[in-house]
Tab-separated table of C-alpha atoms and ligand atoms in Angstrom:
chain	number	residue	atom	x	y	z
A	84	MET	CA	-0.025	0.071	0.078
A	85	GLN	CA	1.088	3.564	-0.506
A	86	VAL	CA	1.572	5.891	2.593
A	87	LEU	CA	2.765	9.437	2.465
A	88	THR	CA	4.933	10.738	5.508
A	89	ILE	CA	6.604	14.020	6.570
A	90	ALA	CA	10.283	14.011	7.166
A	91	THR	CA	11.618	16.367	9.739
A	92	PRO	CA	11.622	19.405	9.613
A	93	GLY	CA	8.646	19.420	7.130
A	94	GLY	CA	8.159	21.452	4.180
A	95	LEU	CA	6.324	20.282	1.064
A	96	GLU	CA	9.519	19.051	-0.543
A	97	ASN	CA	9.933	16.547	2.493
A	98	ILE	CA	6.538	14.691	1.894
A	99	LEU	CA	7.759	11.263	1.170
A	100	ASN	CA	5.940	8.462	-0.719
A	101	ASN	CA	6.395	5.015	0.680
A	102	GLU	CA	5.388	1.336	-0.180
A	103	VAL	CA	4.552	-0.786	2.974
A	104	ASP	CA	2.349	-3.791	3.857
A	105	PRO	CA	-1.216	-3.293	4.967
A	106	PRO	CA	-1.620	-3.969	8.793
A	107	THR	CA	-3.846	-6.455	10.457
A	108	PRO	CA	-6.511	-5.259	12.914
A	109	GLY	CA	-6.078	-6.035	16.704
A	110	ALA	CA	-8.859	-6.540	19.070
A	111	GLY	CA	-11.454	-3.668	19.050
A	112	GLU	CA	-9.828	-2.408	15.911
A	113	VAL	CA	-11.067	-2.453	12.136
A	114	LEU	CA	-8.910	-2.355	9.061
A	115	VAL	CA	-10.134	0.598	6.822
A	116	ARG	CA	-9.350	1.091	3.209
A	117	TRP	CA	-9.197	4.881	2.920
A	118	LYS	CA	-10.446	6.403	-0.299
A	119	ALA	CA	-10.125	10.075	0.083
A	120	THR	CA	-8.919	12.843	2.519
A	121	SER	CA	-9.521	16.600	2.435
A	122	LEU	CA	-7.053	19.546	2.912
A	123	ASN	CA	-7.431	21.692	6.045
A	124	TYR	CA	-5.192	24.766	6.890
A	125	HIS	CA	-3.980	22.685	9.884
A	126	ASP	CA	-2.845	19.987	7.615
A	127	TYR	CA	-1.145	22.528	5.750
A	128	LEU	CA	0.607	23.873	8.843
A	129	VAL	CA	1.790	20.294	9.754
A	130	ALA	CA	3.215	19.509	6.061
A	131	ALA	CA	4.787	22.955	5.912
A	132	GLY	CA	6.711	22.623	9.094
A	133	GLY	CA	4.572	25.159	10.855
A	134	ILE	CA	3.653	22.727	13.481
A	135	PRO	CA	6.450	20.289	14.320
A	136	VAL	CA	5.452	16.590	14.298
A	137	ALA	CA	7.629	13.361	14.781
A	138	ASP	CA	9.795	12.275	11.857
A	139	GLY	CA	7.686	9.957	9.524
A	140	ARG	CA	4.331	11.249	10.566
A	141	VAL	CA	1.393	10.296	8.260
A	142	PRO	CA	-0.403	13.592	7.681
A	143	MET	CA	-4.036	14.598	7.057
A	144	SER	CA	-6.734	14.497	9.781
A	145	ASP	CA	-9.580	13.678	7.425
A	146	GLY	CA	-10.283	10.344	6.056
A	147	ALA	CA	-13.226	8.448	4.461
A	148	GLY	CA	-13.160	4.964	3.521
A	149	VAL	CA	-14.639	1.427	3.707
A	150	ILE	CA	-14.100	-1.356	6.508
A	151	GLU	CA	-12.209	-4.150	4.975
A	152	ALA	CA	-11.720	-6.407	8.047
A	153	LEU	CA	-12.820	-6.577	11.713
A	154	GLY	CA	-10.580	-7.319	14.732
A	155	ASP	CA	-11.816	-9.436	17.603
A	156	GLY	CA	-14.864	-8.111	19.703
A	157	VAL	CA	-16.011	-5.549	17.141
A	158	SER	CA	-19.541	-5.562	16.730
A	159	GLU	CA	-20.759	-2.040	15.718
A	160	TRP	CA	-19.405	-2.266	12.253
A	161	GLU	CA	-19.634	-4.770	9.405
A	162	VAL	CA	-17.143	-5.297	6.387
A	163	GLY	CA	-18.309	-2.981	3.759
A	164	ASP	CA	-19.544	-0.049	5.972
A	165	LYS	CA	-18.575	3.502	4.838
A	166	VAL	CA	-16.964	5.434	7.544
A	167	MET	CA	-15.007	8.469	8.211
A	168	SER	CA	-12.229	9.486	10.679
A	169	LEU	CA	-12.265	11.741	13.929
A	170	PHE	CA	-10.043	14.652	14.307
A	171	PHE	CA	-9.624	13.700	18.037
A	172	PRO	CA	-9.935	9.997	18.014
A	173	ASP	CA	-10.193	9.861	21.852
A	174	TRP	CA	-12.813	12.355	22.239
A	175	LEU	CA	-15.960	10.288	21.992
A	176	ASP	CA	-18.698	12.347	24.058
A	177	GLY	CA	-18.961	14.866	26.693
A	178	ASP	CA	-16.718	17.770	27.367
A	179	ALA	CA	-13.157	18.247	25.885
A	180	SER	CA	-10.361	17.400	28.286
A	181	ALA	CA	-6.556	17.403	28.008
A	182	ALA	CA	-6.603	13.582	27.909
A	183	ASN	CA	-9.258	13.071	25.290
A	184	THR	CA	-7.905	15.827	23.001
A	185	ALA	CA	-4.140	14.771	23.225
A	186	ALA	CA	-4.241	12.566	20.183
A	187	VAL	CA	-4.856	14.519	16.977
A	188	THR	CA	-4.918	12.587	13.704
A	189	GLY	CA	-2.207	13.864	11.214
A	190	ASP	CA	-0.582	15.703	13.885
A	191	SER	CA	0.345	13.864	17.370
A	192	VAL	CA	-0.923	10.675	15.873
A	193	ASP	CA	-0.763	9.277	12.148
A	194	GLY	CA	-3.508	10.495	9.780
A	195	PHE	CA	-5.152	9.279	6.688
A	196	ALA	CA	-2.643	10.020	3.628
A	197	ARG	CA	-2.462	6.198	3.113
A	198	GLU	CA	-4.403	3.551	1.488
A	199	PHE	CA	-5.059	1.470	4.728
A	200	SER	CA	-4.805	1.831	8.440
A	201	CYS	CA	-6.176	0.018	11.481
A	202	GLU	CA	-8.287	2.130	13.792
A	203	LYS	CA	-10.174	1.632	16.992
A	204	ALA	CA	-13.695	0.866	16.085
A	205	VAL	CA	-14.854	3.707	18.323
A	206	SER	CA	-12.925	6.246	16.458
A	207	LEU	CA	-15.037	6.338	13.436
A	208	THR	CA	-18.489	7.387	12.347
A	209	SER	CA	-20.715	6.502	9.497
A	210	ILE	CA	-20.723	8.890	6.437
A	211	PRO	CA	-23.973	10.680	5.239
A	212	LYS	CA	-26.102	8.404	3.173
A	213	SER	CA	-25.804	10.217	-0.117
A	214	TYR	CA	-22.192	11.345	0.081
A	215	THR	CA	-19.359	9.801	-1.995
A	216	PHE	CA	-15.906	9.221	-0.246
A	217	ALA	CA	-14.437	12.476	-1.432
A	218	GLU	CA	-17.584	14.564	-0.091
A	219	ALA	CA	-17.424	12.670	3.350
A	220	ALA	CA	-13.674	13.483	3.706
A	221	THR	CA	-14.478	17.123	3.740
A	222	LEU	CA	-16.475	16.777	7.170
A	223	PRO	CA	-14.491	15.563	10.080
A	224	CYS	CA	-12.389	18.816	10.668
A	225	ALA	CA	-14.123	21.737	8.526
A	226	ALA	CA	-17.669	20.814	8.707
A	227	LEU	CA	-17.657	19.684	12.332
A	228	THR	CA	-16.057	22.865	13.432
A	229	ALA	CA	-18.444	25.056	11.960
A	230	TRP	CA	-21.363	22.953	13.176
A	231	ARG	CA	-19.965	22.901	16.859
A	232	GLY	CA	-19.631	26.749	16.643
A	233	LEU	CA	-22.854	27.548	15.245
A	234	VAL	CA	-25.162	24.632	16.490
A	235	VAL	CA	-23.591	23.079	19.576
A	236	GLU	CA	-22.038	26.130	21.335
A	237	GLY	CA	-24.251	28.765	19.480
A	238	ASN	CA	-27.662	27.245	19.741
A	239	LEU	CA	-28.337	28.849	16.322
A	240	LYS	CA	-31.984	29.517	15.644
A	241	ALA	CA	-33.976	30.328	12.496
A	242	GLY	CA	-33.827	34.044	12.022
A	243	ASP	CA	-30.512	34.495	13.818
A	244	THR	CA	-27.589	36.456	11.940
A	245	VAL	CA	-24.412	34.769	11.140
A	246	LEU	CA	-21.094	36.099	9.988
A	247	ILE	CA	-18.694	33.877	7.931
A	248	GLN	CA	-15.308	34.995	6.901
A	249	GLY	CA	-13.492	34.002	3.733
A	250	SER	CA	-14.410	31.275	1.387
A	251	GLY	CA	-12.247	28.544	2.721
A	252	GLY	CA	-13.399	24.927	3.638
A	253	MET	CA	-14.636	25.645	7.220
A	254	SER	CA	-16.322	29.108	6.405
A	255	VAL	CA	-18.318	27.637	3.433
A	256	PHE	CA	-19.620	24.810	5.801
A	257	GLY	CA	-20.667	27.743	8.170
A	258	LEU	CA	-22.550	29.243	5.320
A	259	GLN	CA	-24.240	25.983	4.353
A	260	ILE	CA	-25.273	24.988	8.013
A	261	ALA	CA	-26.480	28.534	8.792
A	262	LYS	CA	-28.669	28.562	5.748
A	263	ALA	CA	-29.920	25.155	6.455
A	264	ALA	CA	-30.949	26.348	9.896
A	265	GLY	CA	-32.829	29.486	8.478
A	266	ALA	CA	-30.330	32.124	9.464
A	267	TYR	CA	-29.390	35.339	7.738
A	268	VAL	CA	-25.869	35.115	6.675
A	269	TYR	CA	-23.111	37.799	6.116
A	270	ALA	CA	-19.779	36.813	4.376
A	271	THR	CA	-16.658	38.439	3.688
A	272	THR	CA	-14.182	37.362	0.842
A	273	SER	CA	-11.198	38.860	-1.169
A	274	SER	CA	-12.677	38.895	-4.520
A	275	ASP	CA	-15.835	39.762	-6.597
A	276	LYS	CA	-15.829	36.319	-8.240
A	277	LYS	CA	-15.827	34.517	-4.849
A	278	ALA	CA	-18.466	36.920	-3.765
A	279	GLU	CA	-20.896	35.624	-6.713
A	280	ARG	CA	-20.112	32.115	-5.502
A	281	LEU	CA	-20.944	32.796	-2.042
A	282	GLN	CA	-24.366	34.354	-3.137
A	283	ALA	CA	-25.155	31.545	-5.171
A	284	LEU	CA	-24.687	29.295	-2.033
A	285	GLY	CA	-27.307	31.364	-0.290
A	286	ALA	CA	-25.089	34.188	1.519
A	287	ASP	CA	-27.488	37.177	2.095
A	288	HIS	CA	-24.960	39.883	1.892
A	289	VAL	CA	-21.261	39.806	0.989
A	290	ILE	CA	-18.513	42.137	1.636
A	291	ASN	CA	-15.185	42.239	-0.406
A	292	TYR	CA	-12.789	42.797	2.656
A	293	LYS	CA	-10.045	44.219	0.305
A	294	GLU	CA	-12.402	47.036	-0.872
A	295	ASP	CA	-14.046	47.828	2.439
A	296	GLU	CA	-11.349	48.175	5.153
A	297	LYS	CA	-13.891	48.795	7.847
A	298	TRP	CA	-15.969	45.802	7.015
A	299	GLY	CA	-16.821	45.070	10.684
A	300	LYS	CA	-18.214	48.352	11.033
A	301	THR	CA	-20.215	48.152	7.899
A	302	ILE	CA	-21.686	44.706	8.890
A	303	ALA	CA	-22.656	46.208	12.446
A	304	LYS	CA	-24.499	49.057	10.756
A	305	LEU	CA	-26.245	46.674	8.249
A	306	SER	CA	-27.215	44.144	10.710
A	307	GLY	CA	-27.620	46.042	13.974
A	308	GLY	CA	-25.177	43.352	15.373
A	309	VAL	CA	-24.454	39.947	14.485
A	310	ASP	CA	-25.576	37.023	16.652
A	311	HIS	CA	-22.922	34.398	15.566
A	312	ILE	CA	-19.445	35.016	14.182
A	313	LEU	CA	-16.956	32.300	13.030
A	314	ASP	CA	-13.595	34.171	13.328
A	315	VAL	CA	-10.847	32.593	11.112
A	316	GLY	CA	-8.174	35.269	10.901
A	317	GLY	CA	-7.173	36.204	14.324
A	318	PRO	CA	-5.235	39.456	14.009
A	319	SER	CA	-6.714	40.032	10.458
A	320	THR	CA	-10.300	39.714	11.516
A	321	LEU	CA	-10.816	39.808	15.363
A	322	GLU	CA	-11.078	43.508	15.588
A	323	HIS	CA	-13.767	43.503	12.939
A	324	SER	CA	-15.512	40.694	14.600
A	325	VAL	CA	-15.705	42.675	17.753
A	326	GLU	CA	-17.251	45.548	15.825
A	327	ALA	CA	-19.774	43.384	14.106
A	328	VAL	CA	-20.842	41.375	17.009
A	329	GLY	CA	-24.305	42.477	18.607
A	330	PHE	CA	-25.524	42.386	22.195
A	331	GLY	CA	-25.274	38.911	23.527
A	332	GLY	CA	-23.689	37.783	20.450
A	333	LYS	CA	-21.079	35.066	20.132
A	334	ILE	CA	-17.676	35.032	18.407
A	335	SER	CA	-16.132	31.445	17.950
A	336	LEU	CA	-12.450	31.771	17.827
A	337	ILE	CA	-11.358	29.343	15.122
A	338	GLY	CA	-8.580	30.377	12.974
A	339	VAL	CA	-5.167	31.779	12.687
A	340	LEU	CA	-5.062	32.806	9.132
A	341	GLY	CA	-3.651	36.184	9.980
A	342	GLY	CA	-1.162	35.213	12.547
A	343	ARG	CA	-1.456	33.844	16.311
A	344	LYS	CA	-1.776	36.871	18.310
A	345	GLY	CA	-4.722	39.454	18.153
A	346	GLU	CA	-5.823	42.834	19.565
A	347	PHE	CA	-9.206	44.221	19.991
A	348	VAL	CA	-10.725	46.928	22.167
A	349	LEU	CA	-11.935	45.136	25.311
A	350	PRO	CA	-15.089	47.448	26.333
A	351	LYS	CA	-16.594	46.811	22.850
A	352	MET	CA	-17.106	43.200	24.121
A	353	PHE	CA	-18.224	43.590	27.617
A	354	PHE	CA	-20.517	46.532	26.962
A	355	LYS	CA	-22.312	44.408	24.398
A	356	HIS	CA	-22.409	41.366	26.882
A	357	ALA	CA	-20.864	39.444	24.030
A	358	SER	CA	-19.086	36.216	24.511
A	359	MET	CA	-15.933	34.588	22.678
A	360	ASN	CA	-15.017	31.058	22.959
A	361	GLY	CA	-12.172	28.812	21.589
A	362	ILE	CA	-13.660	26.144	19.379
A	363	ALA	CA	-11.300	23.083	18.267
A	364	VAL	CA	-13.161	20.713	16.182
A	365	GLY	CA	-15.636	18.590	18.171
A	366	SER	CA	-16.230	15.015	19.471
A	367	ARG	CA	-17.536	11.873	17.912
A	368	ALA	CA	-21.107	12.365	19.333
A	369	MET	CA	-21.095	15.792	17.840
A	370	GLN	CA	-19.927	14.256	14.348
A	371	GLN	CA	-22.875	11.880	14.546
A	372	ASP	CA	-25.352	14.498	14.989
A	373	LEU	CA	-23.767	16.400	12.073
A	374	VAL	CA	-24.145	13.325	9.883
A	375	ARG	CA	-27.799	13.049	10.984
A	376	ALA	CA	-28.510	16.792	10.121
A	377	ILE	CA	-26.894	16.300	6.654
A	378	ASP	CA	-28.936	13.250	6.002
A	379	VAL	CA	-32.092	15.526	6.329
A	380	ALA	CA	-30.584	18.848	5.009
A	381	GLU	CA	-28.934	17.073	2.244
A	382	PHE	CA	-26.352	20.061	1.553
A	383	LYS	CA	-23.338	18.819	-0.504
A	384	PRO	CA	-19.762	20.157	0.186
A	385	VAL	CA	-18.409	22.407	-2.347
A	386	ILE	CA	-15.208	20.525	-3.712
A	387	ASP	CA	-13.019	23.024	-5.385
A	388	ARG	CA	-10.518	20.423	-6.933
A	389	SER	CA	-9.486	16.785	-6.524
A	390	PHE	CA	-5.827	15.433	-6.660
A	391	ALA	CA	-4.310	11.908	-6.504
A	392	LEU	CA	-2.690	10.851	-3.123
A	393	THR	CA	0.795	11.207	-4.428
A	394	GLU	CA	-0.024	14.821	-5.599
A	395	LEU	CA	-0.533	16.073	-1.987
A	396	ALA	CA	2.287	18.607	-2.347
A	397	ASP	CA	0.611	20.131	-5.433
A	398	ALA	CA	-2.705	20.171	-3.720
A	399	PHE	CA	-1.046	22.295	-0.809
A	400	ARG	CA	0.484	24.706	-3.223
A	401	HIS	CA	-3.045	25.183	-4.749
A	402	GLN	CA	-4.258	25.852	-1.211
A	403	GLU	CA	-1.338	28.068	-0.446
A	404	SER	CA	-2.255	30.229	-3.455
A	405	GLY	CA	-5.676	31.247	-1.903
A	406	ALA	CA	-7.239	30.370	-5.199
A	407	HIS	CA	-9.662	27.703	-4.057
A	408	PHE	CA	-13.230	28.021	-3.054
A	409	GLY	CA	-14.434	25.405	-0.531
A	410	LYS	CA	-12.587	22.067	-0.026
A	411	ILE	CA	-9.758	20.578	-1.825
A	412	VAL	CA	-9.644	16.669	-1.731
A	413	LEU	CA	-7.426	13.858	-2.709
A	414	GLU	CA	-9.034	10.640	-3.947
A	415	TYR	CA	-7.385	7.245	-4.022
X	519	NAP	N1	-10.184	25.609	15.602
X	519	NAP	C1	-10.672	24.557	14.642
X	519	NAP	O1	-11.170	23.538	15.245
X	519	NAP	C2	-10.391	24.717	13.379
X	519	NAP	C3	-11.001	23.918	12.459
X	519	NAP	C4	-11.065	24.112	11.009
X	519	NAP	C5	-10.238	25.327	10.601
X	519	NAP	N2	-9.682	26.122	11.529
X	519	NAP	C6	-8.899	27.309	11.156
X	519	NAP	O2	-9.714	28.164	10.283
X	519	NAP	C7	-8.934	28.773	9.293
X	519	NAP	C8	-9.489	28.349	7.981
X	519	NAP	O3	-9.126	26.977	7.810
X	519	NAP	P1	-9.656	26.357	6.351
X	519	NAP	O4	-9.199	25.048	6.598
X	519	NAP	O5	-10.996	26.569	6.188
X	519	NAP	O6	-8.819	27.157	5.433
X	519	NAP	P2	-8.704	27.317	3.784
X	519	NAP	O7	-9.672	26.329	3.281
X	519	NAP	O8	-7.394	27.228	3.469
X	519	NAP	O9	-9.323	28.710	3.755
X	519	NAP	C9	-8.748	29.866	3.714
X	519	NAP	C10	-9.516	31.034	3.098
X	519	NAP	O10	-9.631	32.071	4.190
X	519	NAP	C11	-9.600	33.318	3.456
X	519	NAP	N3	-8.226	34.013	4.171
X	519	NAP	C12	-7.023	33.898	3.734
X	519	NAP	N4	-6.095	34.661	4.536
X	519	NAP	C13	-6.953	35.262	5.277
X	519	NAP	C14	-6.812	36.376	6.337
X	519	NAP	N5	-5.473	36.628	6.674
X	519	NAP	N6	-7.976	36.908	6.976
X	519	NAP	C15	-9.092	36.376	6.615
X	519	NAP	N7	-9.328	35.491	5.567
X	519	NAP	C16	-8.451	34.929	4.944
X	519	NAP	C17	-9.272	33.060	1.982
X	519	NAP	O11	-10.707	33.141	1.294
X	519	NAP	P3	-11.124	34.499	0.633
X	519	NAP	O12	-10.100	34.502	-0.500
X	519	NAP	O13	-12.430	34.172	0.287
X	519	NAP	O14	-10.988	35.613	1.629
X	519	NAP	C18	-8.878	31.648	1.858
X	519	NAP	O15	-9.090	31.003	0.704
X	519	NAP	C19	-7.511	28.254	9.621
X	519	NAP	O16	-6.961	29.352	10.550
X	519	NAP	C20	-7.576	26.988	10.392
X	519	NAP	O17	-6.730	26.696	11.172
X	519	NAP	C21	-9.574	25.795	12.802
């Protein structure tokens, strides 16, 4: 089988392609034949050396595939079941803790840039009924994060206002989930062409943040204050999110596209009684709820482009260019 690994110190030129024998599942494990993965900014940071990982780490936190064999004692899956991975393979239910979020696929433990692996049977969920493997592989990191920010932590209701930022994988899922729930969606993006695509997906008001430098204030004026914001930029967006958020609104701190430290005017948060909370993906139970929601709401991920497994570095270069809209996948 083929498996890609990252050689220390990382960098796209240090993604290696290896041939190894497929493993055999132990007790409580299943053998999965992975068919697709998708690129997240986190995977890019790992591959590019921005997040140091062990030499020989298998990258990619997202996988979708089919169960090929069962280890002893596995009763919840059958051979042929279509499954997807978890970003936190040990966070099954309940609250996050240091213990259940220590293992991160494609980072502190091996991920899914490989054709086969043995996984704990509990560290998988089903995929949505109408989804291909490529579509399912877009969900475990990006869609689950948007779902958690808006639905699990945000208690999003029909009629609420939502702000999504940029047209990357997580944000486009935020738009789709918000529209499926009956929310009014503000969106920002860097180009008029991407703005048209966001509108075609249901965004109610789109702002080009390169043309409107005070876009947070503009959205505050238009909306009277937004109920839910998925912040992806940190220093490039947080100040605007704090302007745009409404009384009692919620800012989900999700991304670091603009850097790792941010500044904002503190009273603007507390005089609006607004809250800010850190979101790191979600649990297996949240992922199962997301799948149930997609089976009813039936929205499909926006797949920008598909590459082969061995083209991972090219796929990251495409992501790096910022030309993509939605998700980039590898199919194998
Ligand atoms: N905390 C979590 O659990 C979690 C989970 C998923 C993602 N994230 C984070 O969320 C962010 C987005 O991740 P992703 O995988 O969706 O990325 P992605 O698919 O690579 O999307 C990036 C997009 O964001 C926009 N953008 C780029 N630089 C920006 C900047 N400085 N300020 C504002 N927008 C910018 C661009 O869209 P436009 O051209 O349309 O502006 C770009 O295409 C990353 O920081 C990632 O680490 C966090």
